[in-house]
Amino acid sequence: MSTRDRILDAAATVLRERGIARATTKEIARAAGCSEALLYKHFSDKQELFLGVLSERAPRLDAPADLVGRSTVAENVTTLVGQLLAFYARSFPMAASILGAPELLTAHREGLGRRGAGPQGPALQVQAYLDAEARAGRLPADVDTEAVARTLAGAALFEAFLAAYAGLDAVPDAGRRARGIVGSVRLGAVTG
């Protein structure tokens, strides 16, 4: 296993246990069995490390382009919501602590903004999928894809919050929950 992978694995564990606000790069380096200087050879700061954990160690969403025209829109959206449930259940405990630290939140927001990242990312991926299906004629042109995507992502985040609050690592019965969330959102007269 490479040093970078060891650091990411350790960061995922430490960030889940302590949250990004309380975790330190020193703790992460210690958990990875390396020096803090070596950690900084691979990651410039804690935000980059957090993004690395999210992009390489958290469940991912299917690429929107890969889903277009495959299965039905409702089935594809249910798949995406299931992936959102898994992603948020893993990432929520890491990120939630930052909301209680205004200076750290500002620095984190600025750091993610410089990297073109932020909490809007998952909803934008779902919206990109819905937009592509609308262009393909599998969704009515009048569906507000931004509102639908934000509603789906928001519901998934809420379920992850409930799981974290209950001390769970995952959303219970995630498949059923994903189908319920999608069923509650009006996608219009879906044609595909």
Backbone as JSON Lines, residues from 0, in Angstrom:
{"i":0,"aa":"M","n":[0.86,-1.18,0.0],"ca":[0.0,0.0,0.0],"c":[0.9,1.24,0.0]}
{"i":1,"aa":"S","n":[0.57,2.2,-0.85],"ca":[1.38,3.41,-0.94],"c":[1.18,4.29,0.3]}
{"i":2,"aa":"T","n":[2.13,5.19,0.51],"ca":[2.03,6.13,1.63],"c":[0.77,6.98,1.49]}
{"i":3,"aa":"R","n":[0.49,7.43,0.27],"ca":[-0.7,8.26,0.04],"c":[-1.96,7.49,0.43]}
{"i":4,"aa":"D","n":[-2.05,6.23,0.06],"ca":[-3.21,5.41,0.42],"c":[-3.32,5.22,1.93]}
{"i":5,"aa":"R","n":[-2.17,5.0,2.59],"ca":[-2.18,4.88,4.06],"c":[-2.69,6.16,4.7]}
{"i":6,"aa":"I","n":[-2.26,7.3,4.17],"ca":[-2.7,8.59,4.71],"c":[-4.2,8.77,4.5]}
{"i":7,"aa":"L","n":[-4.7,8.44,3.31],"ca":[-6.13,8.57,3.04],"c":[-6.95,7.65,3.94]}
{"i":8,"aa":"D","n":[-6.51,6.42,4.12],"ca":[-7.23,5.49,4.99],"c":[-7.26,6.01,6.43]}
{"i":9,"aa":"A","n":[-6.11,6.49,6.9],"ca":[-6.04,7.03,8.26],"c":[-6.91,8.27,8.38]}
{"i":10,"aa":"A","n":[-6.86,9.13,7.38],"ca":[-7.67,10.35,7.42],"c":[-9.15,10.02,7.45]}
{"i":11,"aa":"A","n":[-9.57,9.04,6.68],"ca":[-10.99,8.66,6.67],"c":[-11.42,8.22,8.07]}
{"i":12,"aa":"T","n":[-10.59,7.45,8.73],"ca":[-10.92,6.98,10.09],"c":[-10.93,8.14,11.08]}
{"i":13,"aa":"V","n":[-9.89,8.93,11.09],"ca":[-9.78,10.03,12.05],"c":[-10.87,11.08,11.81]}
{"i":14,"aa":"L","n":[-11.12,11.42,10.56],"ca":[-12.15,12.42,10.26],"c":[-13.54,11.92,10.65]}
{"i":15,"aa":"R","n":[-13.81,10.63,10.45],"ca":[-15.1,10.08,10.87],"c":[-15.26,10.12,12.39]}
{"i":16,"aa":"E","n":[-14.18,9.81,13.09],"ca":[-14.24,9.76,14.55],"c":[-14.26,11.15,15.19]}
{"i":17,"aa":"R","n":[-13.49,12.09,14.65],"ca":[-13.31,13.38,15.29],"c":[-13.94,14.55,14.55]}
{"i":18,"aa":"G","n":[-14.29,14.36,13.28],"ca":[-14.81,15.47,12.48],"c":[-13.68,16.35,12.0]}
{"i":19,"aa":"I","n":[-13.92,17.06,10.91],"ca":[-12.86,17.86,10.32],"c":[-12.43,19.01,11.23]}
{"i":20,"aa":"A","n":[-13.35,19.52,12.04],"ca":[-13.02,20.66,12.91],"c":[-12.03,20.26,14.01]}
{"i":21,"aa":"R","n":[-12.15,19.04,14.52],"ca":[-11.31,18.63,15.66],"c":[-10.11,17.78,15.25]}
{"i":22,"aa":"A","n":[-10.16,17.18,14.09],"ca":[-9.04,16.34,13.65],"c":[-7.85,17.22,13.28]}
{"i":23,"aa":"T","n":[-6.67,16.73,13.54],"ca":[-5.47,17.46,13.16],"c":[-4.65,16.62,12.19]}
{"i":24,"aa":"T","n":[-3.83,17.31,11.41],"ca":[-2.95,16.57,10.49],"c":[-1.94,15.75,11.29]}
{"i":25,"aa":"K","n":[-1.59,16.21,12.47],"ca":[-0.67,15.44,13.33],"c":[-1.29,14.1,13.71]}
{"i":26,"aa":"E","n":[-2.58,14.11,14.1],"ca":[-3.28,12.86,14.45],"c":[-3.37,11.94,13.23]}
{"i":27,"aa":"I","n":[-3.66,12.52,12.1],"ca":[-3.8,11.72,10.87],"c":[-2.46,11.1,10.51]}
{"i":28,"aa":"A","n":[-1.39,11.89,10.59],"ca":[-0.06,11.36,10.28],"c":[0.3,10.21,11.24]}
{"i":29,"aa":"R","n":[0.01,10.41,12.52],"ca":[0.3,9.37,13.51],"c":[-0.47,8.09,13.17]}
{"i":30,"aa":"A","n":[-1.77,8.23,12.83],"ca":[-2.59,7.05,12.49],"c":[-2.09,6.38,11.22]}
{"i":31,"aa":"A","n":[-1.49,7.15,10.32],"ca":[-0.97,6.59,9.06],"c":[0.42,6.01,9.23]}
{"i":32,"aa":"G","n":[1.04,6.25,10.4],"ca":[2.38,5.75,10.62],"c":[3.43,6.52,9.84]}
{"i":33,"aa":"C","n":[3.23,7.83,9.7],"ca":[4.19,8.65,8.98],"c":[4.35,9.99,9.69]}
{"i":34,"aa":"S","n":[5.29,10.77,9.23],"ca":[5.49,12.1,9.82],"c":[4.5,13.08,9.2]}
{"i":35,"aa":"E","n":[4.29,14.17,9.92],"ca":[3.43,15.22,9.39],"c":[4.04,15.83,8.13]}
{"i":36,"aa":"A","n":[5.37,15.91,8.08],"ca":[6.05,16.44,6.89],"c":[5.77,15.56,5.68]}
{"i":37,"aa":"L","n":[5.75,14.24,5.87],"ca":[5.45,13.34,4.76],"c":[3.99,13.49,4.32]}
{"i":38,"aa":"L","n":[3.1,13.68,5.28],"ca":[1.69,13.93,4.94],"c":[1.59,15.15,4.02]}
{"i":39,"aa":"Y","n":[2.33,16.21,4.37],"ca":[2.28,17.45,3.58],"c":[2.96,17.32,2.21]}
{"i":40,"aa":"K","n":[3.74,16.27,2.01],"ca":[4.29,16.02,0.67],"c":[3.19,15.53,-0.27]}
{"i":41,"aa":"H","n":[2.15,14.91,0.3],"ca":[1.06,14.36,-0.5],"c":[-0.17,15.25,-0.53]}
{"i":42,"aa":"F","n":[-0.39,16.03,0.53],"ca":[-1.58,16.87,0.64],"c":[-1.17,18.23,1.18]}
{"i":43,"aa":"S","n":[-1.59,19.3,0.51],"ca":[-1.13,20.64,0.9],"c":[-1.77,21.14,2.18]}
{"i":44,"aa":"D","n":[-2.99,20.68,2.49],"ca":[-3.66,21.13,3.71],"c":[-4.79,20.17,4.05]}
{"i":45,"aa":"K","n":[-5.47,20.45,5.15],"ca":[-6.54,19.56,5.62],"c":[-7.71,19.52,4.64]}
{"i":46,"aa":"Q","n":[-8.0,20.64,3.96],"ca":[-9.09,20.63,2.99],"c":[-8.79,19.69,1.83]}
{"i":47,"aa":"E","n":[-7.54,19.7,1.35],"ca":[-7.17,18.8,0.26],"c":[-7.26,17.35,0.72]}
{"i":48,"aa":"L","n":[-6.87,17.1,1.94],"ca":[-6.96,15.76,2.51],"c":[-8.43,15.32,2.61]}
{"i":49,"aa":"F","n":[-9.28,16.22,3.09],"ca":[-10.72,15.95,3.19],"c":[-11.3,15.65,1.81]}
{"i":50,"aa":"L","n":[-10.95,16.46,0.81],"ca":[-11.43,16.2,-0.56],"c":[-10.93,14.86,-1.08]}
{"i":51,"aa":"G","n":[-9.69,14.52,-0.75],"ca":[-9.15,13.22,-1.16],"c":[-9.95,12.08,-0.55]}
{"i":52,"aa":"V","n":[-10.28,12.22,0.73],"ca":[-11.09,11.18,1.39],"c":[-12.45,11.09,0.72]}
{"i":53,"aa":"L","n":[-13.09,12.25,0.46],"ca":[-14.41,12.23,-0.17],"c":[-14.37,11.63,-1.57]}
{"i":54,"aa":"S","n":[-13.36,11.98,-2.34],"ca":[-13.34,11.51,-3.72],"c":[-12.78,10.1,-3.88]}
{"i":55,"aa":"E","n":[-11.94,9.66,-2.93],"ca":[-11.31,8.35,-3.09],"c":[-11.7,7.3,-2.06]}
{"i":56,"aa":"R","n":[-12.35,7.72,-0.96],"ca":[-12.68,6.76,0.08],"c":[-14.16,6.72,0.42]}
{"i":57,"aa":"A","n":[-14.93,7.66,-0.1],"ca":[-16.37,7.67,0.16],"c":[-17.09,7.04,-1.04]}
{"i":58,"aa":"P","n":[-18.27,6.48,-0.82],"ca":[-19.04,5.96,-1.95],"c":[-19.24,7.06,-2.99]}
{"i":59,"aa":"R","n":[-19.23,6.69,-4.24],"ca":[-19.31,7.66,-5.33],"c":[-20.63,7.53,-6.07]}
{"i":60,"aa":"L","n":[-20.98,8.61,-6.76],"ca":[-22.14,8.59,-7.64],"c":[-21.69,8.1,-9.01]}
{"i":61,"aa":"D","n":[-22.56,7.34,-9.66],"ca":[-22.29,6.99,-11.05],"c":[-22.15,8.27,-11.85]}
{"i":62,"aa":"A","n":[-21.33,8.25,-12.88],"ca":[-21.21,9.4,-13.76],"c":[-22.55,9.58,-14.48]}
{"i":63,"aa":"P","n":[-23.1,10.8,-14.46],"ca":[-24.41,11.02,-15.09],"c":[-24.48,10.53,-16.54]}
{"i":64,"aa":"A","n":[-23.43,10.77,-17.31],"ca":[-23.45,10.37,-18.72],"c":[-23.58,8.86,-18.88]}
{"i":65,"aa":"D","n":[-23.07,8.09,-17.92],"ca":[-23.13,6.64,-18.0],"c":[-24.54,6.09,-17.77]}
{"i":66,"aa":"L","n":[-25.4,6.88,-17.14],"ca":[-26.75,6.42,-16.82],"c":[-27.78,6.79,-17.89]}
{"i":67,"aa":"V","n":[-27.52,7.81,-18.67],"ca":[-28.51,8.32,-19.62],"c":[-28.92,7.23,-20.59]}
{"i":68,"aa":"G","n":[-30.23,7.01,-20.66],"ca":[-30.78,6.02,-21.58],"c":[-30.72,4.59,-21.07]}
{"i":69,"aa":"R","n":[-30.09,4.38,-19.93],"ca":[-29.97,3.05,-19.35],"c":[-31.1,2.87,-18.34]}
{"i":70,"aa":"S","n":[-31.79,1.78,-18.33],"ca":[-32.93,1.54,-17.45],"c":[-33.95,2.67,-17.59]}
{"i":71,"aa":"T","n":[-34.85,2.76,-16.63],"ca":[-35.8,3.87,-16.67],"c":[-35.22,5.04,-15.88]}
{"i":72,"aa":"V","n":[-35.76,6.23,-16.12],"ca":[-35.29,7.4,-15.38],"c":[-35.5,7.17,-13.88]}
{"i":73,"aa":"A","n":[-36.68,6.66,-13.51],"ca":[-36.96,6.43,-12.09],"c":[-35.98,5.44,-11.48]}
{"i":74,"aa":"E","n":[-35.64,4.37,-12.2],"ca":[-34.66,3.4,-11.69],"c":[-33.28,4.03,-11.54]}
{"i":75,"aa":"N","n":[-32.89,4.82,-12.54],"ca":[-31.59,5.48,-12.49],"c":[-31.52,6.49,-11.34]}
{"i":76,"aa":"V","n":[-32.59,7.25,-11.15],"ca":[-32.62,8.23,-10.07],"c":[-32.59,7.5,-8.72]}
{"i":77,"aa":"T","n":[-33.28,6.38,-8.62],"ca":[-33.25,5.59,-7.39],"c":[-31.83,5.1,-7.12]}
{"i":78,"aa":"T","n":[-31.12,4.68,-8.15],"ca":[-29.71,4.29,-8.0],"c":[-28.88,5.45,-7.48]}
{"i":79,"aa":"L","n":[-29.07,6.63,-8.09],"ca":[-28.33,7.82,-7.65],"c":[-28.65,8.18,-6.19]}
{"i":80,"aa":"V","n":[-29.92,8.12,-5.82],"ca":[-30.29,8.44,-4.44],"c":[-29.69,7.41,-3.48]}
{"i":81,"aa":"G","n":[-29.68,6.15,-3.86],"ca":[-29.02,5.14,-3.03],"c":[-27.55,5.45,-2.84]}
{"i":82,"aa":"Q","n":[-26.9,5.9,-3.9],"ca":[-25.49,6.27,-3.8],"c":[-25.32,7.53,-2.94]}
{"i":83,"aa":"L","n":[-26.26,8.48,-3.05],"ca":[-26.22,9.67,-2.2],"c":[-26.35,9.28,-0.73]}
{"i":84,"aa":"L","n":[-27.25,8.35,-0.43],"ca":[-27.43,7.91,0.95],"c":[-26.11,7.35,1.5]}
{"i":85,"aa":"A","n":[-25.44,6.53,0.72],"ca":[-24.17,5.95,1.16],"c":[-23.09,7.03,1.3]}
{"i":86,"aa":"F","n":[-23.02,7.94,0.32],"ca":[-22.02,9.02,0.36],"c":[-22.23,9.91,1.57]}
{"i":87,"aa":"Y","n":[-23.46,10.37,1.78],"ca":[-23.71,11.27,2.9],"c":[-23.55,10.57,4.25]}
{"i":88,"aa":"A","n":[-23.92,9.3,4.32],"ca":[-23.76,8.58,5.59],"c":[-22.28,8.5,5.97]}
{"i":89,"aa":"R","n":[-21.4,8.39,4.98],"ca":[-19.96,8.33,5.25],"c":[-19.37,9.71,5.49]}
{"i":90,"aa":"S","n":[-19.85,10.73,4.76],"ca":[-19.22,12.05,4.81],"c":[-19.83,12.99,5.86]}
{"i":91,"aa":"F","n":[-21.1,12.82,6.19],"ca":[-21.75,13.74,7.12],"c":[-21.02,13.83,8.47]}
{"i":92,"aa":"P","n":[-20.68,12.7,9.1],"ca":[-19.99,12.81,10.39],"c":[-18.64,13.54,10.29]}
{"i":93,"aa":"M","n":[-17.98,13.45,9.13],"ca":[-16.71,14.14,8.96],"c":[-16.91,15.65,8.86]}
{"i":94,"aa":"A","n":[-17.9,16.05,8.1],"ca":[-18.07,17.47,7.76],"c":[-18.91,18.25,8.75]}
{"i":95,"aa":"A","n":[-19.81,17.61,9.45],"ca":[-20.78,18.32,10.3],"c":[-20.11,19.18,11.37]}
{"i":96,"aa":"S","n":[-19.0,18.73,11.9],"ca":[-18.36,19.46,12.99],"c":[-17.89,20.85,12.58]}
{"i":97,"aa":"I","n":[-17.66,21.04,11.32],"ca":[-17.13,22.32,10.85],"c":[-18.16,23.45,10.98]}
{"i":98,"aa":"L","n":[-19.43,23.09,11.01],"ca":[-20.48,24.12,11.09],"c":[-20.45,24.86,12.42]}
{"i":99,"aa":"G","n":[-19.9,24.27,13.43],"ca":[-19.84,24.91,14.74],"c":[-18.58,25.72,14.97]}
{"i":100,"aa":"A","n":[-17.73,25.84,13.97],"ca":[-16.47,26.59,14.09],"c":[-16.42,27.64,12.98]}
{"i":101,"aa":"P","n":[-16.96,28.83,13.22],"ca":[-17.1,29.85,12.15],"c":[-15.81,30.16,11.4]}
{"i":102,"aa":"E","n":[-14.69,30.32,12.1],"ca":[-13.44,30.65,11.39],"c":[-12.99,29.48,10.51]}
{"i":103,"aa":"L","n":[-13.11,28.27,11.05],"ca":[-12.73,27.1,10.27],"c":[-13.67,26.9,9.09]}
{"i":104,"aa":"L","n":[-14.95,27.15,9.29],"ca":[-15.91,27.04,8.2],"c":[-15.56,28.03,7.08]}
{"i":105,"aa":"T","n":[-15.23,29.26,7.44],"ca":[-14.85,30.26,6.43],"c":[-13.62,29.8,5.67]}
{"i":106,"aa":"A","n":[-12.6,29.34,6.37],"ca":[-11.38,28.87,5.72],"c":[-11.67,27.65,4.84]}
{"i":107,"aa":"H","n":[-12.5,26.76,5.34],"ca":[-12.85,25.55,4.59],"c":[-13.62,25.93,3.32]}
{"i":108,"aa":"R","n":[-14.59,26.82,3.46],"ca":[-15.39,27.27,2.31],"c":[-14.48,27.9,1.25]}
{"i":109,"aa":"E","n":[-13.56,28.75,1.69],"ca":[-12.63,29.39,0.75],"c":[-11.72,28.37,0.08]}
{"i":110,"aa":"G","n":[-11.21,27.42,0.87],"ca":[-10.34,26.39,0.32],"c":[-11.05,25.51,-0.71]}
{"i":111,"aa":"L","n":[-12.26,25.1,-0.4],"ca":[-13.02,24.28,-1.34],"c":[-13.4,25.1,-2.58]}
{"i":112,"aa":"G","n":[-13.75,26.37,-2.36],"ca":[-14.1,27.24,-3.49],"c":[-12.94,27.39,-4.46]}
{"i":113,"aa":"R","n":[-11.72,27.53,-3.96],"ca":[-10.54,27.63,-4.83],"c":[-10.36,26.35,-5.65]}
{"i":114,"aa":"R","n":[-10.84,25.23,-5.12],"ca":[-10.7,23.95,-5.82],"c":[-11.93,23.62,-6.66]}
{"i":115,"aa":"G","n":[-12.9,24.52,-6.69],"ca":[-14.12,24.27,-7.46],"c":[-14.99,23.19,-6.86]}
{"i":116,"aa":"A","n":[-14.9,23.01,-5.55],"ca":[-15.66,21.96,-4.88],"c":[-16.56,22.58,-3.82]}
{"i":117,"aa":"G","n":[-17.45,21.78,-3.29],"ca":[-18.32,22.23,-2.22],"c":[-19.51,21.32,-2.07]}
{"i":118,"aa":"P","n":[-20.38,21.63,-1.13],"ca":[-21.5,20.74,-0.83],"c":[-22.54,20.66,-1.95]}
{"i":119,"aa":"Q","n":[-22.48,21.56,-2.91],"ca":[-23.44,21.53,-4.01],"c":[-23.09,20.43,-5.04]}
{"i":120,"aa":"G","n":[-21.9,19.86,-4.96],"ca":[-21.44,18.9,-5.96],"c":[-22.37,17.72,-6.22]}
{"i":121,"aa":"P","n":[-22.8,16.99,-5.2],"ca":[-23.69,15.85,-5.47],"c":[-25.01,16.26,-6.14]}
{"i":122,"aa":"A","n":[-25.61,17.35,-5.7],"ca":[-26.87,17.8,-6.32],"c":[-26.62,18.2,-7.78]}
{"i":123,"aa":"L","n":[-25.47,18.81,-8.05],"ca":[-25.15,19.18,-9.43],"c":[-24.97,17.95,-10.32]}
{"i":124,"aa":"Q","n":[-24.42,16.88,-9.76],"ca":[-24.28,15.64,-10.53],"c":[-25.66,15.05,-10.87]}
{"i":125,"aa":"V","n":[-26.56,15.05,-9.89],"ca":[-27.91,14.55,-10.15],"c":[-28.61,15.44,-11.17]}
{"i":126,"aa":"Q","n":[-28.45,16.74,-11.04],"ca":[-29.05,17.66,-12.0],"c":[-28.5,17.43,-13.4]}
{"i":127,"aa":"A","n":[-27.21,17.19,-13.52],"ca":[-26.61,16.92,-14.84],"c":[-27.26,15.69,-15.47]}
{"i":128,"aa":"Y","n":[-27.48,14.66,-14.65],"ca":[-28.16,13.46,-15.15],"c":[-29.58,13.81,-15.63]}
{"i":129,"aa":"L","n":[-30.35,14.51,-14.8],"ca":[-31.72,14.86,-15.16],"c":[-31.76,15.74,-16.4]}
{"i":130,"aa":"D","n":[-30.85,16.69,-16.51],"ca":[-30.79,17.55,-17.7],"c":[-30.53,16.73,-18.95]}
{"i":131,"aa":"A","n":[-29.62,15.76,-18.85],"ca":[-29.31,14.91,-20.0],"c":[-30.52,14.07,-20.4]}
{"i":132,"aa":"E","n":[-31.25,13.55,-19.42],"ca":[-32.46,12.77,-19.74],"c":[-33.54,13.67,-20.35]}
{"i":133,"aa":"A","n":[-33.64,14.91,-19.89],"ca":[-34.61,15.85,-20.49],"c":[-34.23,16.13,-21.94]}
{"i":134,"aa":"R","n":[-32.94,16.33,-22.2],"ca":[-32.5,16.56,-23.59],"c":[-32.76,15.34,-24.46]}
{"i":135,"aa":"A","n":[-32.68,14.15,-23.86],"ca":[-32.93,12.91,-24.6],"c":[-34.42,12.63,-24.77]}
{"i":136,"aa":"G","n":[-35.27,13.48,-24.19],"ca":[-36.72,13.3,-24.32],"c":[-37.3,12.3,-23.35]}
{"i":137,"aa":"R","n":[-36.52,11.87,-22.37],"ca":[-37.02,10.9,-21.39],"c":[-37.61,11.55,-20.15]}
{"i":138,"aa":"L","n":[-37.55,12.86,-20.09],"ca":[-38.21,13.66,-19.05],"c":[-38.88,14.83,-19.75]}
{"i":139,"aa":"P","n":[-40.02,15.27,-19.25],"ca":[-40.65,16.45,-19.85],"c":[-39.71,17.66,-19.73]}
{"i":140,"aa":"A","n":[-39.75,18.5,-20.73],"ca":[-38.87,19.68,-20.77],"c":[-39.15,20.64,-19.62]}
{"i":141,"aa":"D","n":[-40.36,20.6,-19.06],"ca":[-40.71,21.56,-18.01],"c":[-40.35,21.1,-16.59]}
{"i":142,"aa":"V","n":[-39.71,19.95,-16.45],"ca":[-39.29,19.49,-15.12],"c":[-38.18,20.42,-14.62]}
{"i":143,"aa":"D","n":[-38.33,20.93,-13.41],"ca":[-37.32,21.79,-12.81],"c":[-36.22,20.89,-12.25]}
{"i":144,"aa":"T","n":[-35.25,20.6,-13.09],"ca":[-34.21,19.64,-12.71],"c":[-33.37,20.12,-11.52]}
{"i":145,"aa":"E","n":[-33.17,21.41,-11.41],"ca":[-32.42,21.92,-10.26],"c":[-33.18,21.66,-8.96]}
{"i":146,"aa":"A","n":[-34.47,21.96,-8.95],"ca":[-35.27,21.75,-7.74],"c":[-35.36,20.27,-7.4]}
{"i":147,"aa":"V","n":[-35.56,19.42,-8.41],"ca":[-35.66,17.98,-8.16],"c":[-34.33,17.46,-7.6]}
{"i":148,"aa":"A","n":[-33.22,17.87,-8.21],"ca":[-31.91,17.4,-7.75],"c":[-31.64,17.84,-6.32]}
{"i":149,"aa":"R","n":[-31.97,19.09,-6.0],"ca":[-31.74,19.58,-4.64],"c":[-32.66,18.88,-3.64]}
{"i":150,"aa":"T","n":[-33.87,18.58,-4.05],"ca":[-34.8,17.87,-3.17],"c":[-34.28,16.46,-2.88]}
{"i":151,"aa":"L","n":[-33.84,15.77,-3.92],"ca":[-33.32,14.41,-3.74],"c":[-32.07,14.41,-2.86]}
{"i":152,"aa":"A","n":[-31.13,15.33,-3.15],"ca":[-29.91,15.4,-2.36],"c":[-30.23,15.8,-0.91]}
{"i":153,"aa":"G","n":[-31.15,16.73,-0.74],"ca":[-31.53,17.15,0.61],"c":[-32.16,16.04,1.41]}
{"i":154,"aa":"A","n":[-33.02,15.26,0.78],"ca":[-33.64,14.13,1.47],"c":[-32.59,13.09,1.85]}
{"i":155,"aa":"A","n":[-31.64,12.83,0.96],"ca":[-30.58,11.87,1.25],"c":[-29.7,12.36,2.41]}
{"i":156,"aa":"L","n":[-29.39,13.65,2.4],"ca":[-28.59,14.22,3.49],"c":[-29.33,14.13,4.82]}
{"i":157,"aa":"F","n":[-30.63,14.38,4.81],"ca":[-31.43,14.28,6.03],"c":[-31.41,12.85,6.57]}
{"i":158,"aa":"E","n":[-31.56,11.88,5.7],"ca":[-31.51,10.48,6.13],"c":[-30.15,10.14,6.73]}
{"i":159,"aa":"A","n":[-29.08,10.68,6.14],"ca":[-27.74,10.45,6.68],"c":[-27.6,11.1,8.05]}
{"i":160,"aa":"F","n":[-28.17,12.28,8.2],"ca":[-28.16,12.95,9.51],"c":[-28.86,12.07,10.55]}
{"i":161,"aa":"L","n":[-30.03,11.55,10.2],"ca":[-30.76,10.69,11.13],"c":[-29.95,9.46,11.5]}
{"i":162,"aa":"A","n":[-29.28,8.87,10.51],"ca":[-28.45,7.69,10.8],"c":[-27.3,8.06,11.71]}
{"i":163,"aa":"A","n":[-26.62,9.18,11.43],"ca":[-25.5,9.61,12.28],"c":[-25.98,9.91,13.69]}
{"i":164,"aa":"Y","n":[-27.13,10.55,13.79],"ca":[-27.69,10.88,15.1],"c":[-27.99,9.61,15.91]}
{"i":165,"aa":"A","n":[-28.41,8.56,15.2],"ca":[-28.71,7.28,15.85],"c":[-27.44,6.46,16.11]}
{"i":166,"aa":"G","n":[-26.29,6.98,15.69],"ca":[-25.03,6.27,15.91],"c":[-24.77,5.18,14.89]}
{"i":167,"aa":"L","n":[-25.41,5.27,13.74],"ca":[-25.26,4.26,12.69],"c":[-24.27,4.73,11.62]}
{"i":168,"aa":"D","n":[-23.6,3.77,10.98],"ca":[-22.66,4.09,9.91],"c":[-23.32,4.15,8.55]}
{"i":169,"aa":"A","n":[-24.56,3.71,8.46],"ca":[-25.27,3.67,7.18],"c":[-26.74,3.95,7.42]}
{"i":170,"aa":"V","n":[-27.42,4.34,6.37],"ca":[-28.87,4.55,6.44],"c":[-29.54,3.18,6.44]}
{"i":171,"aa":"P","n":[-30.35,2.9,7.46],"ca":[-31.02,1.59,7.5],"c":[-31.95,1.41,6.3]}
{"i":172,"aa":"D","n":[-31.97,0.2,5.76],"ca":[-32.84,-0.15,4.64],"c":[-32.75,0.91,3.54]}
{"i":173,"aa":"A","n":[-31.52,1.19,3.12],"ca":[-31.26,2.28,2.17],"c":[-31.99,2.11,0.85]}
{"i":174,"aa":"G","n":[-32.12,0.89,0.36],"ca":[-32.82,0.68,-0.91],"c":[-34.28,1.09,-0.84]}
{"i":175,"aa":"R","n":[-34.94,0.68,0.23],"ca":[-36.35,1.07,0.4],"c":[-36.46,2.57,0.59]}
{"i":176,"aa":"R","n":[-35.53,3.14,1.36],"ca":[-35.55,4.58,1.61],"c":[-35.34,5.35,0.3]}
{"i":177,"aa":"A","n":[-34.42,4.88,-0.55],"ca":[-34.16,5.54,-1.84],"c":[-35.4,5.5,-2.71]}
{"i":178,"aa":"R","n":[-36.07,4.34,-2.77],"ca":[-37.29,4.23,-3.58],"c":[-38.37,5.17,-3.05]}
{"i":179,"aa":"G","n":[-38.49,5.28,-1.74],"ca":[-39.48,6.18,-1.14],"c":[-39.2,7.64,-1.46]}
{"i":180,"aa":"I","n":[-37.93,8.03,-1.39],"ca":[-37.56,9.41,-1.69],"c":[-37.88,9.73,-3.15]}
{"i":181,"aa":"V","n":[-37.49,8.85,-4.04],"ca":[-37.75,9.08,-5.47],"c":[-39.24,9.08,-5.74]}
{"i":182,"aa":"G","n":[-39.98,8.19,-5.11],"ca":[-41.43,8.14,-5.3],"c":[-42.14,9.39,-4.84]}
{"i":183,"aa":"S","n":[-41.53,10.12,-3.92],"ca":[-42.17,11.33,-3.41],"c":[-41.91,12.56,-4.27]}
{"i":184,"aa":"V","n":[-41.02,12.44,-5.23],"ca":[-40.66,13.57,-6.1],"c":[-41.34,13.41,-7.44]}
{"i":185,"aa":"R","n":[-41.99,14.45,-7.87],"ca":[-42.68,14.4,-9.15],"c":[-41.69,14.66,-10.28]}
{"i":186,"aa":"L","n":[-41.42,13.63,-11.04],"ca":[-40.53,13.74,-12.19],"c":[-41.31,14.07,-13.46]}
{"i":187,"aa":"G","n":[-42.62,14.21,-13.37],"ca":[-43.41,14.47,-14.56],"c":[-43.76,13.16,-15.25]}
{"i":188,"aa":"A","n":[-44.24,13.28,-16.43],"ca":[-44.63,12.1,-17.21],"c":[-43.36,11.49,-17.79]}
{"i":189,"aa":"V","n":[-42.69,10.69,-16.99],"ca":[-41.44,10.07,-17.41],"c":[-41.71,9.16,-18.58]}
{"i":190,"aa":"T","n":[-40.91,9.32,-19.63],"ca":[-41.13,8.52,-20.83],"c":[-40.13,7.38,-20.95]}
{"i":191,"aa":"G","n":[-39.08,7.39,-20.14],"ca":[-38.07,6.35,-20.32],"c":[-37.76,5.59,-19.09]}
